[in-house]
CSV table of C-alpha atoms and ligand atoms in Angstrom, one decimal:
chain,number,residue,atom,x,y,z
A,5,UNK,CA,0.0,0.1,0.2
A,6,UNK,CA,0.9,3.6,-0.3
A,7,UNK,CA,0.5,6.5,1.6
A,8,UNK,CA,0.0,10.3,0.3
A,9,UNK,CA,0.1,13.4,2.1
A,10,UNK,CA,-0.9,16.6,0.7
A,11,UNK,CA,-0.6,19.7,2.7
A,12,UNK,CA,-2.0,22.7,3.2
A,13,UNK,CA,-1.6,24.5,0.2
A,14,UNK,CA,-2.9,21.3,-1.8
A,15,UNK,CA,-6.4,21.8,-0.5
A,16,UNK,CA,-6.5,24.9,-0.2
A,17,UNK,CA,-9.5,25.7,-2.0
A,18,UNK,CA,-12.9,23.5,-4.2
A,19,UNK,CA,-10.5,23.3,-7.2
A,20,UNK,CA,-7.6,21.9,-5.4
A,21,UNK,CA,-9.4,19.1,-3.2
A,22,UNK,CA,-11.2,18.0,-6.5
A,23,UNK,CA,-7.0,17.9,-7.7
A,24,UNK,CA,-6.0,16.1,-4.4
A,25,UNK,CA,-9.1,13.5,-5.1
A,26,UNK,CA,-7.6,12.9,-8.2
A,27,UNK,CA,-4.0,11.8,-7.4
A,28,UNK,CA,-5.7,10.0,-5.4
A,29,UNK,CA,-8.3,7.8,-6.9
A,30,UNK,CA,-5.7,7.1,-9.7
A,31,UNK,CA,-2.9,6.1,-7.1
A,32,UNK,CA,-5.8,3.8,-5.8
A,33,UNK,CA,-6.5,2.0,-9.2
A,34,UNK,CA,-3.4,-0.2,-8.6
A,35,UNK,CA,-2.5,0.1,-4.6
A,36,UNK,CA,-4.7,0.7,-1.6
A,37,UNK,CA,-4.1,4.2,-0.5
A,38,UNK,CA,-4.0,6.2,2.6
A,39,UNK,CA,-4.1,10.3,1.7
A,40,UNK,CA,-3.6,12.4,5.1
A,41,UNK,CA,-4.5,15.7,4.7
A,42,UNK,CA,-3.4,19.3,6.2
A,43,UNK,CA,-5.9,22.1,7.1
A,44,UNK,CA,-6.9,24.2,3.9
A,45,UNK,CA,-4.5,27.1,3.3
A,46,UNK,CA,-3.6,29.3,6.4
A,47,UNK,CA,-6.5,27.9,8.4
A,48,UNK,CA,-4.2,26.3,11.2
A,49,UNK,CA,-2.6,30.0,11.4
A,50,UNK,CA,-6.2,31.5,11.3
A,51,UNK,CA,-6.7,29.2,14.7
A,52,UNK,CA,-3.8,30.5,16.3
A,53,UNK,CA,-5.1,34.1,16.1
A,54,UNK,CA,-8.7,33.1,17.8
A,55,UNK,CA,-6.8,31.7,20.5
A,56,UNK,CA,-4.9,34.5,21.1
A,57,UNK,CA,-7.3,36.6,20.7
A,58,UNK,CA,-9.7,34.8,23.7
A,59,UNK,CA,-6.3,35.0,25.9
A,60,UNK,CA,-2.9,35.9,26.0
A,61,UNK,CA,-2.0,31.9,27.1
A,62,UNK,CA,-4.5,29.8,26.1
A,63,UNK,CA,-4.8,26.3,27.9
A,64,UNK,CA,-2.4,23.7,25.9
A,65,UNK,CA,-5.1,21.5,25.9
A,66,UNK,CA,-8.2,23.6,25.0
A,67,UNK,CA,-5.7,24.8,22.1
A,68,UNK,CA,-5.5,21.4,20.9
A,69,UNK,CA,-8.7,21.0,20.7
A,70,UNK,CA,-9.3,23.9,18.8
A,71,UNK,CA,-6.3,23.3,16.4
A,72,UNK,CA,-7.3,20.2,15.2
A,73,UNK,CA,-11.2,21.1,13.8
A,74,UNK,CA,-8.5,22.7,11.1
A,75,UNK,CA,-7.9,19.1,9.6
A,76,UNK,CA,-11.2,17.4,10.0
A,77,UNK,CA,-12.8,19.8,7.7
A,78,UNK,CA,-10.5,18.9,4.9
A,79,UNK,CA,-10.1,15.3,5.7
A,80,UNK,CA,-14.2,15.2,5.5
A,81,UNK,CA,-14.2,17.6,1.7
A,82,UNK,CA,-11.7,15.2,0.4
A,83,UNK,CA,-13.4,12.1,1.0
A,84,UNK,CA,-16.8,13.7,-0.2
A,85,UNK,CA,-14.8,14.9,-3.4
A,86,UNK,CA,-13.6,11.1,-3.7
A,87,UNK,CA,-17.1,10.0,-3.0
A,88,UNK,CA,-18.0,12.3,-6.1
A,89,UNK,CA,-16.3,10.7,-8.2
A,90,UNK,CA,-17.2,7.2,-7.4
A,91,UNK,CA,-14.4,6.4,-5.4
A,92,UNK,CA,-15.5,4.6,-2.4
A,93,UNK,CA,-13.2,6.6,1.0
A,94,UNK,CA,-13.7,7.5,4.3
A,95,UNK,CA,-12.4,10.3,6.7
A,96,UNK,CA,-10.8,9.5,10.3
A,97,UNK,CA,-9.6,11.7,12.7
A,98,UNK,CA,-6.7,10.9,14.9
A,99,UNK,CA,-8.5,9.2,17.6
A,100,UNK,CA,-10.5,7.0,14.9
A,101,UNK,CA,-7.0,6.5,13.0
A,102,UNK,CA,-5.8,5.2,16.5
A,103,UNK,CA,-3.1,7.1,16.8
A,104,UNK,CA,-2.2,7.4,20.1
A,105,UNK,CA,0.7,10.2,21.8
A,106,UNK,CA,2.0,11.0,24.8
A,107,UNK,CA,-0.2,12.9,26.7
A,108,UNK,CA,2.1,16.3,26.0
A,109,UNK,CA,-0.3,19.1,24.2
A,110,UNK,CA,1.2,21.2,21.3
A,111,UNK,CA,4.3,18.8,20.4
A,112,UNK,CA,2.8,15.4,21.6
A,113,UNK,CA,5.0,12.3,20.1
A,114,UNK,CA,3.3,9.1,18.9
A,115,UNK,CA,3.8,6.2,20.9
A,116,UNK,CA,1.5,4.0,19.0
A,117,UNK,CA,-1.0,3.3,15.9
A,118,UNK,CA,-3.9,1.0,16.5
A,119,UNK,CA,-4.2,0.1,13.0
A,120,UNK,CA,-7.0,-2.4,12.9
A,121,UNK,CA,-9.6,-0.1,11.9
A,122,UNK,CA,-7.5,1.8,8.7
A,123,UNK,CA,-6.5,-1.9,8.2
A,124,UNK,CA,-10.5,-3.0,8.2
A,125,UNK,CA,-11.4,-0.2,5.6
A,126,UNK,CA,-8.6,-1.1,2.9
A,127,UNK,CA,-9.1,-4.1,2.6
A,128,UNK,CA,-12.9,-3.7,1.9
A,129,UNK,CA,-11.7,-1.0,-1.3
A,130,UNK,CA,-11.8,2.3,0.7
A,131,UNK,CA,-9.6,5.0,0.2
A,132,UNK,CA,-8.9,6.5,4.5
A,133,UNK,CA,-8.4,9.8,3.8
A,134,UNK,CA,-6.8,10.4,7.2
A,135,UNK,CA,-6.5,13.7,9.4
A,136,UNK,CA,-2.6,14.8,9.9
A,137,UNK,CA,-1.0,16.6,13.2
A,138,UNK,CA,-3.7,15.3,15.7
A,139,UNK,CA,-3.8,12.1,18.0
A,140,UNK,CA,-5.6,11.1,20.8
A,141,UNK,CA,-3.7,10.9,24.6
A,142,UNK,CA,-4.7,6.4,26.0
A,143,UNK,CA,-7.1,8.9,28.3
A,144,UNK,CA,-8.9,10.5,25.0
A,145,UNK,CA,-7.8,13.7,24.9
A,146,UNK,CA,-7.1,15.4,21.4
A,147,UNK,CA,-3.3,16.0,20.9
A,148,UNK,CA,-1.4,17.8,18.2
A,149,UNK,CA,2.4,16.7,16.9
A,150,UNK,CA,3.9,20.3,16.2
A,151,UNK,CA,3.5,23.1,13.3
A,152,UNK,CA,3.8,20.6,9.9
A,153,UNK,CA,2.9,17.4,12.1
A,154,UNK,CA,1.1,16.6,9.1
A,155,UNK,CA,4.1,15.3,7.4
A,156,UNK,CA,4.8,13.1,10.8
A,157,UNK,CA,1.7,11.6,10.9
A,158,UNK,CA,2.1,10.0,7.0
A,159,UNK,CA,5.4,8.5,7.7
A,160,UNK,CA,4.5,7.1,11.3
A,161,UNK,CA,1.0,5.9,9.2
A,162,UNK,CA,3.3,4.3,6.6
A,163,UNK,CA,5.4,2.6,9.1
A,164,UNK,CA,2.8,1.2,11.1
A,165,UNK,CA,1.2,-0.1,7.7
A,166,UNK,CA,4.2,-1.3,5.9
A,167,UNK,CA,3.9,1.4,3.1
A,168,UNK,CA,6.3,0.2,0.1
A,169,UNK,CA,6.4,4.9,-0.1
A,170,UNK,CA,5.0,7.8,1.6
A,171,UNK,CA,4.6,10.5,-1.0
A,172,UNK,CA,4.6,14.3,0.5
A,173,UNK,CA,3.0,16.4,-2.0
A,174,UNK,CA,3.4,20.1,-1.7
A,175,UNK,CA,3.8,23.4,-3.2
A,176,UNK,CA,7.0,22.9,-4.9
A,177,UNK,CA,8.9,20.4,-6.7
A,178,UNK,CA,11.1,18.9,-3.9
A,179,UNK,CA,13.9,19.8,-1.6
A,180,UNK,CA,15.9,22.2,-2.7
A,181,UNK,CA,19.5,23.4,-2.1
A,182,UNK,CA,17.8,26.5,-0.4
A,183,UNK,CA,14.0,27.8,-0.5
A,184,UNK,CA,13.1,28.2,-4.2
A,185,UNK,CA,11.1,30.8,-2.3
A,186,UNK,CA,13.5,32.9,-1.7
A,187,UNK,CA,16.5,31.9,-3.3
A,188,UNK,CA,15.4,32.0,-7.1
A,189,UNK,CA,18.6,29.9,-8.8
A,190,UNK,CA,17.9,26.8,-5.6
A,191,UNK,CA,18.1,24.0,-7.5
A,192,UNK,CA,16.2,20.5,-6.9
A,193,UNK,CA,18.2,17.6,-5.5
A,194,UNK,CA,16.8,14.3,-7.2
A,195,UNK,CA,18.1,12.7,-4.0
A,196,UNK,CA,19.2,13.5,-0.3
A,197,UNK,CA,20.4,11.5,2.7
A,198,UNK,CA,18.1,10.9,5.7
A,199,UNK,CA,20.9,12.3,7.6
A,200,UNK,CA,21.2,15.7,5.7
A,201,UNK,CA,17.6,15.8,5.3
A,202,UNK,CA,16.7,15.8,9.4
A,203,UNK,CA,19.3,18.6,10.2
A,204,UNK,CA,17.9,20.5,7.1
A,205,UNK,CA,14.2,19.9,8.8
A,206,UNK,CA,15.6,21.1,11.6
A,207,UNK,CA,17.2,24.3,10.7
A,208,UNK,CA,14.5,25.5,9.0
A,209,UNK,CA,13.5,23.5,5.5
A,210,UNK,CA,10.0,23.9,6.4
A,211,UNK,CA,9.2,21.1,3.5
A,212,UNK,CA,9.2,18.4,6.0
A,213,UNK,CA,8.9,18.0,9.4
A,214,UNK,CA,12.2,17.1,11.7
A,215,UNK,CA,10.1,14.0,12.9
A,216,UNK,CA,9.0,12.6,10.1
A,217,UNK,CA,12.1,12.8,8.7
A,218,UNK,CA,13.3,10.9,11.8
A,219,UNK,CA,10.5,8.2,11.4
A,220,UNK,CA,11.1,7.7,8.1
A,221,UNK,CA,14.9,6.8,8.7
A,222,UNK,CA,14.5,4.8,11.9
A,223,UNK,CA,11.8,2.7,9.1
A,224,UNK,CA,14.2,2.7,6.0
A,225,UNK,CA,10.8,4.4,4.7
A,226,UNK,CA,11.2,5.6,1.1
A,227,UNK,CA,10.2,9.4,1.5
A,228,UNK,CA,9.6,11.2,-1.6
A,229,UNK,CA,8.8,14.9,-1.5
A,230,UNK,CA,6.4,16.2,-5.0
A,231,UNK,CA,4.8,18.8,-6.4
A,232,UNK,CA,0.9,18.7,-5.9
A,233,UNK,CA,0.6,20.5,-9.2
A,234,UNK,CA,2.7,18.2,-11.2
A,235,UNK,CA,2.2,15.1,-9.8
A,236,UNK,CA,3.9,12.8,-12.8
A,237,UNK,CA,7.5,14.9,-11.4
A,238,UNK,CA,9.6,12.3,-10.0
A,239,UNK,CA,10.4,15.3,-6.5
A,240,UNK,CA,12.8,14.1,-4.4
A,241,UNK,CA,13.6,10.8,-2.8
A,242,UNK,CA,15.0,10.2,0.5
A,243,UNK,CA,17.5,7.4,1.4
A,244,UNK,CA,20.4,6.0,3.5
A,245,UNK,CA,23.6,8.2,2.7
A,246,UNK,CA,25.5,4.3,1.8
A,247,UNK,CA,23.0,3.9,-0.7
A,248,UNK,CA,23.3,7.5,-2.3
A,249,UNK,CA,24.9,7.8,-5.7
A,250,UNK,CA,26.2,11.4,-5.4
A,251,UNK,CA,28.9,12.7,-3.0
A,252,UNK,CA,29.0,16.2,-2.4
A,253,UNK,CA,30.9,18.7,0.5
A,254,UNK,CA,27.3,21.2,0.6
A,255,UNK,CA,23.9,19.9,-0.1
A,256,UNK,CA,21.8,23.0,1.1
A,257,UNK,CA,21.8,26.4,2.6
A,258,UNK,CA,18.4,26.8,5.0
A,259,UNK,CA,17.4,29.9,7.1
A,260,UNK,CA,15.4,30.2,9.9
A,261,UNK,CA,13.7,33.6,11.4
A,262,UNK,CA,11.5,31.7,14.0
A,263,UNK,CA,14.2,32.5,16.4
A,264,UNK,CA,15.9,34.6,19.3
A,265,UNK,CA,18.8,34.4,21.9
A,266,UNK,CA,18.8,35.1,25.7
A,267,UNK,CA,21.6,35.2,28.2
A,268,UNK,CA,22.0,34.7,31.7
A,269,UNK,CA,24.2,37.0,33.0
A,270,UNK,CA,27.1,36.4,35.9
A,271,UNK,CA,25.8,33.2,36.8
A,272,UNK,CA,27.5,31.4,39.3
A,273,UNK,CA,30.6,29.1,38.3
A,274,UNK,CA,29.9,25.5,39.6
A,275,UNK,CA,29.0,22.4,38.8
A,276,UNK,CA,25.2,21.4,38.0
A,277,UNK,CA,24.4,25.2,37.0
A,278,UNK,CA,24.1,24.5,33.6
A,279,UNK,CA,21.8,21.0,34.4
A,280,UNK,CA,19.2,23.8,36.6
A,281,UNK,CA,19.1,25.9,34.0
A,282,UNK,CA,18.5,23.8,30.9
A,283,UNK,CA,16.6,21.2,32.9
A,284,UNK,CA,14.0,24.0,33.5
A,285,UNK,CA,13.7,24.9,29.9
A,286,UNK,CA,13.2,21.4,29.3
A,287,UNK,CA,10.3,20.8,31.6
A,288,UNK,CA,8.4,23.1,30.0
A,289,UNK,CA,9.4,21.3,26.2
A,290,UNK,CA,11.6,24.2,24.8
A,291,UNK,CA,14.1,23.2,22.4
A,292,UNK,CA,17.3,25.2,22.9
A,293,UNK,CA,20.1,25.2,20.0
A,294,UNK,CA,23.2,27.3,20.1
A,295,UNK,CA,25.1,27.0,23.7
A,296,UNK,CA,28.2,29.5,24.9
A,297,UNK,CA,29.0,29.6,28.4
A,298,UNK,CA,31.2,32.7,28.1
A,299,UNK,CA,34.2,33.6,30.4
A,300,UNK,CA,34.0,36.3,32.9
A,301,UNK,CA,36.6,38.7,33.9
A,302,UNK,CA,35.5,38.1,37.0
A,303,UNK,CA,36.7,34.2,37.2
A,304,UNK,CA,33.3,32.9,39.9
A,305,UNK,CA,30.6,33.5,37.0
A,306,UNK,CA,29.9,33.1,33.5
A,307,UNK,CA,27.7,34.5,30.9
A,308,UNK,CA,25.7,31.4,29.5
A,309,UNK,CA,23.7,32.8,25.6
A,310,UNK,CA,21.3,30.4,23.6
A,311,UNK,CA,18.9,30.6,20.9
A,312,UNK,CA,15.0,29.2,20.9
A,313,UNK,CA,12.3,29.9,18.8
A,314,UNK,CA,11.1,33.2,18.6
A,315,UNK,CA,7.3,31.4,19.6
A,316,UNK,CA,8.8,30.1,22.7
A,317,UNK,CA,10.4,33.7,24.0
A,318,UNK,CA,8.2,34.9,26.7
A,319,UNK,CA,7.3,31.1,28.3
A,320,UNK,CA,11.5,30.8,28.0
A,321,UNK,CA,12.4,34.4,29.6
A,322,UNK,CA,9.7,33.7,32.7
A,323,UNK,CA,11.3,30.2,32.5
A,324,UNK,CA,15.1,31.7,32.8
A,325,UNK,CA,14.2,34.5,35.4
A,326,UNK,CA,13.3,32.3,38.1
A,327,UNK,CA,16.3,29.9,37.8
A,328,UNK,CA,18.4,33.3,37.3
A,329,UNK,CA,17.0,34.3,40.8
A,330,UNK,CA,17.5,30.9,42.3
A,331,UNK,CA,21.1,30.6,41.5
A,332,UNK,CA,22.1,33.9,41.9
A,333,UNK,CA,22.5,34.8,38.2
A,334,UNK,CA,22.7,38.5,38.2
A,335,UNK,CA,20.0,38.6,35.4
A,336,UNK,CA,18.4,37.9,32.2
A,337,UNK,CA,18.5,39.8,28.5
A,338,UNK,CA,16.8,38.7,25.1
A,339,UNK,CA,17.0,39.5,21.8
A,340,UNK,CA,14.7,39.2,19.4
A,341,UNK,CA,16.4,40.3,16.3
A,342,UNK,CA,17.9,36.4,15.3
A,343,UNK,CA,17.6,34.3,12.5
A,344,UNK,CA,19.9,30.9,11.7
A,345,UNK,CA,21.6,30.3,8.9
A,346,UNK,CA,23.0,26.6,7.9
A,347,UNK,CA,25.3,24.8,5.5
A,348,UNK,CA,24.5,21.4,5.8
A,349,UNK,CA,26.7,18.5,3.9
A,350,UNK,CA,27.0,14.8,4.5
A,351,UNK,CA,31.0,15.5,4.3
A,352,UNK,CA,31.6,18.5,6.0
A,353,UNK,CA,33.6,17.6,8.6
A,354,UNK,CA,35.8,16.3,5.7
A,355,UNK,CA,35.9,19.9,4.5
A,356,UNK,CA,37.5,22.1,6.8
A,357,UNK,CA,37.8,25.1,4.7
A,358,UNK,CA,33.6,25.5,4.1
A,359,UNK,CA,33.3,27.3,7.7
A,360,UNK,CA,36.2,29.8,7.0
A,361,UNK,CA,34.8,30.3,3.4
A,362,UNK,CA,31.1,30.7,4.8
A,363,UNK,CA,32.6,33.3,7.9
A,364,UNK,CA,34.7,35.3,5.4
A,365,UNK,CA,31.9,35.5,2.5
A,366,UNK,CA,29.7,36.9,5.4
A,367,UNK,CA,32.6,39.4,7.0
A,368,UNK,CA,32.6,40.8,3.3
A,369,UNK,CA,29.1,40.8,3.3
A,370,UNK,CA,29.6,43.3,6.5
A,371,UNK,CA,26.9,40.4,7.8
A,372,UNK,CA,27.5,40.2,11.7
A,373,UNK,CA,27.6,36.8,13.1
A,374,UNK,CA,26.0,36.6,16.7
A,375,UNK,CA,27.3,33.2,17.1
A,376,UNK,CA,28.4,30.1,15.8
A,377,UNK,CA,27.7,26.5,16.2
A,378,UNK,CA,28.5,23.1,14.0
A,379,UNK,CA,28.0,19.4,14.3
A,380,UNK,CA,29.6,16.6,11.6
A,381,UNK,CA,26.7,17.9,8.8
A,382,UNK,CA,26.4,21.5,9.8
A,383,UNK,CA,27.5,24.7,10.4
A,384,UNK,CA,25.1,27.5,11.7
A,385,UNK,CA,25.4,31.3,12.3
A,386,UNK,CA,23.3,33.3,14.5
A,387,UNK,CA,22.4,36.7,12.2
A,388,UNK,CA,20.7,39.9,12.1
A,389,UNK,CA,16.6,38.9,10.8
A,390,UNK,CA,17.4,41.9,8.3
A,391,UNK,CA,20.5,40.2,6.8
A,392,UNK,CA,18.5,36.6,6.7
A,393,UNK,CA,17.6,36.3,3.1
A,394,UNK,CA,20.7,38.4,1.6
A,395,UNK,CA,23.1,36.1,3.2
A,396,UNK,CA,21.5,32.6,2.5
A,397,UNK,CA,21.9,34.0,-1.2
A,398,UNK,CA,25.6,34.9,-0.7
A,399,UNK,CA,26.2,31.7,0.8
A,400,UNK,CA,24.0,29.5,-2.4
A,401,UNK,CA,26.2,31.6,-4.7
A,402,UNK,CA,29.4,31.1,-3.2
A,403,UNK,CA,29.4,27.1,-2.4
A,404,UNK,CA,27.7,27.1,-6.6
A,405,UNK,CA,24.2,25.6,-5.5
A,406,UNK,CA,22.7,26.7,-8.3
A,407,UNK,CA,25.1,23.8,-10.6
A,408,UNK,CA,25.0,20.7,-11.3
A,409,UNK,CA,28.3,19.8,-11.9
A,410,UNK,CA,29.1,21.2,-8.6
A,411,UNK,CA,26.6,18.5,-7.4
B,2,ADP,P1,2.9,22.2,2.9
B,2,ADP,O1,1.8,23.0,2.9
B,2,ADP,O2,2.5,21.2,1.3
B,2,ADP,O3,3.2,20.6,4.6
B,2,ADP,P2,5.0,23.9,4.0
B,2,ADP,O4,4.7,25.3,3.5
B,2,ADP,O5,5.0,23.0,4.9
B,2,ADP,O6,3.8,22.9,2.5
B,2,ADP,O7,6.2,23.0,3.2
B,2,ADP,C1,7.2,23.8,1.6
B,2,ADP,C2,7.4,24.5,1.7
B,2,ADP,O8,8.4,24.9,2.2
B,2,ADP,C3,7.5,25.5,-0.2
B,2,ADP,O9,6.5,26.0,0.1
B,2,ADP,C4,9.1,26.0,0.4
B,2,ADP,O10,9.1,27.4,0.5
B,2,ADP,C5,9.6,25.8,1.6
B,2,ADP,N1,11.1,25.3,1.6
B,2,ADP,C6,12.1,25.6,2.5
B,2,ADP,N2,13.7,25.3,2.5
B,2,ADP,C7,12.9,24.4,1.2
B,2,ADP,C8,14.1,23.5,0.6
B,2,ADP,N3,15.5,23.3,0.5
B,2,ADP,N4,13.4,23.0,-0.5
B,2,ADP,C9,11.7,22.9,-0.8
B,2,ADP,N5,11.1,23.6,-0.2
B,2,ADP,C10,11.4,24.3,0.7
B,3,LIG,N1,-1.8,22.2,9.6
B,3,LIG,C1,-1.0,22.0,10.8
B,3,LIG,C2,-0.1,23.3,10.7
B,3,LIG,O1,0.2,24.5,9.8
B,3,LIG,C3,-0.2,20.4,10.5
B,3,LIG,C4,0.7,21.0,9.2
B,3,LIG,O2,0.1,21.4,8.3
B,3,LIG,O3,1.3,20.0,8.7
B,3,LIG,O4,1.4,23.4,11.2
B,4,MG,MG1,4.1,21.6,5.8
């Protein structure tokens, strides 16, 4: 069987819902099909806005109950469109699909999928139209998987059902060397290693949800990114690094504007302090990325600076202020003007000049680097948001990513 996932832009209007139904019906002629859909267009953004108009910090359970309604509209409409074409289809919500998650709201992880109901419908020849992005706790409360989480629903269903492939249909033709809506010369990548894609997704390549890539890698599931508006195009296939035919130093450049940084000033230089700070943030499900602990002239204290998602800033600042007071730090400083620019490549480790060339080029462009972090396959710089798009373009040019031969 196969799983096909359609994002928000793919189901934005009645015409597009009919297009989705046509693609799914065509696939169903040769394979049992599960279709996963997101909410129509910007519905989820609209629901988020509504929640914040009602209250400043919405109750997380109710927030999930609200956000999950977006997908419930689109599944019903896609199932109706299929029925209208004479194709048997049934819509199922997260709970009806048997998607069980942790009891954590807004960023829940899937822990189990009870597939009996889905299998029964597939056996009876139905296309199952599944709501992305949502699940249920064992106690029956609705949860969501984090923004962009429909990709994860699709991959988790594909893995649980033993699908031969999971196709993520979106509004671009696959994974590019940079966001094609920002860098016009970005080149489509025919294949990307799971590891590279995971890193790209984590640092801002919105095209796939990081957890979806993680799951696909774990289950060695062929995951393809394809274009809803050009469904015959092959798109991009994700595979293990060892199966890749092409090896390149740099695969892509990403940018993440949803960033902020916090500095905790004059933190006492004692064992256990970093654990106290980052433990408190983790309890609030706040992911921290770049971390710098810097010397102070006064040897008994350090400054600890780290980046977080901008949408987590209010909570992270509050938690950091509480911890700062508790451990006797001087205070907390916040900077909202942060974007993260990253270069990703499976063999970056073997290319020590990549980082140097990246920093030099940013310097020549008068783009100031606020923080740096590196991993085996990624180099990231925190820069000012106003420099972000220019930075992606100059770094894309620097590594000739538009050039096939450089691939
Ligand atoms: P969907 O609603 O289908 O889930 P998303 O908006 O989540 O779609 O993801 C698709 C978007 O991801 C594209 O429109 C593109 O602007 C953006 N994007 C960012 N980086 C990349 C990249 N490296 N390759 C392809 N698309 C990217
Ligand atoms: N509708 C959800 C969102 O906008 C999930 C998704 O699109 O993947 O985040
Ligand atoms: Mg998406």
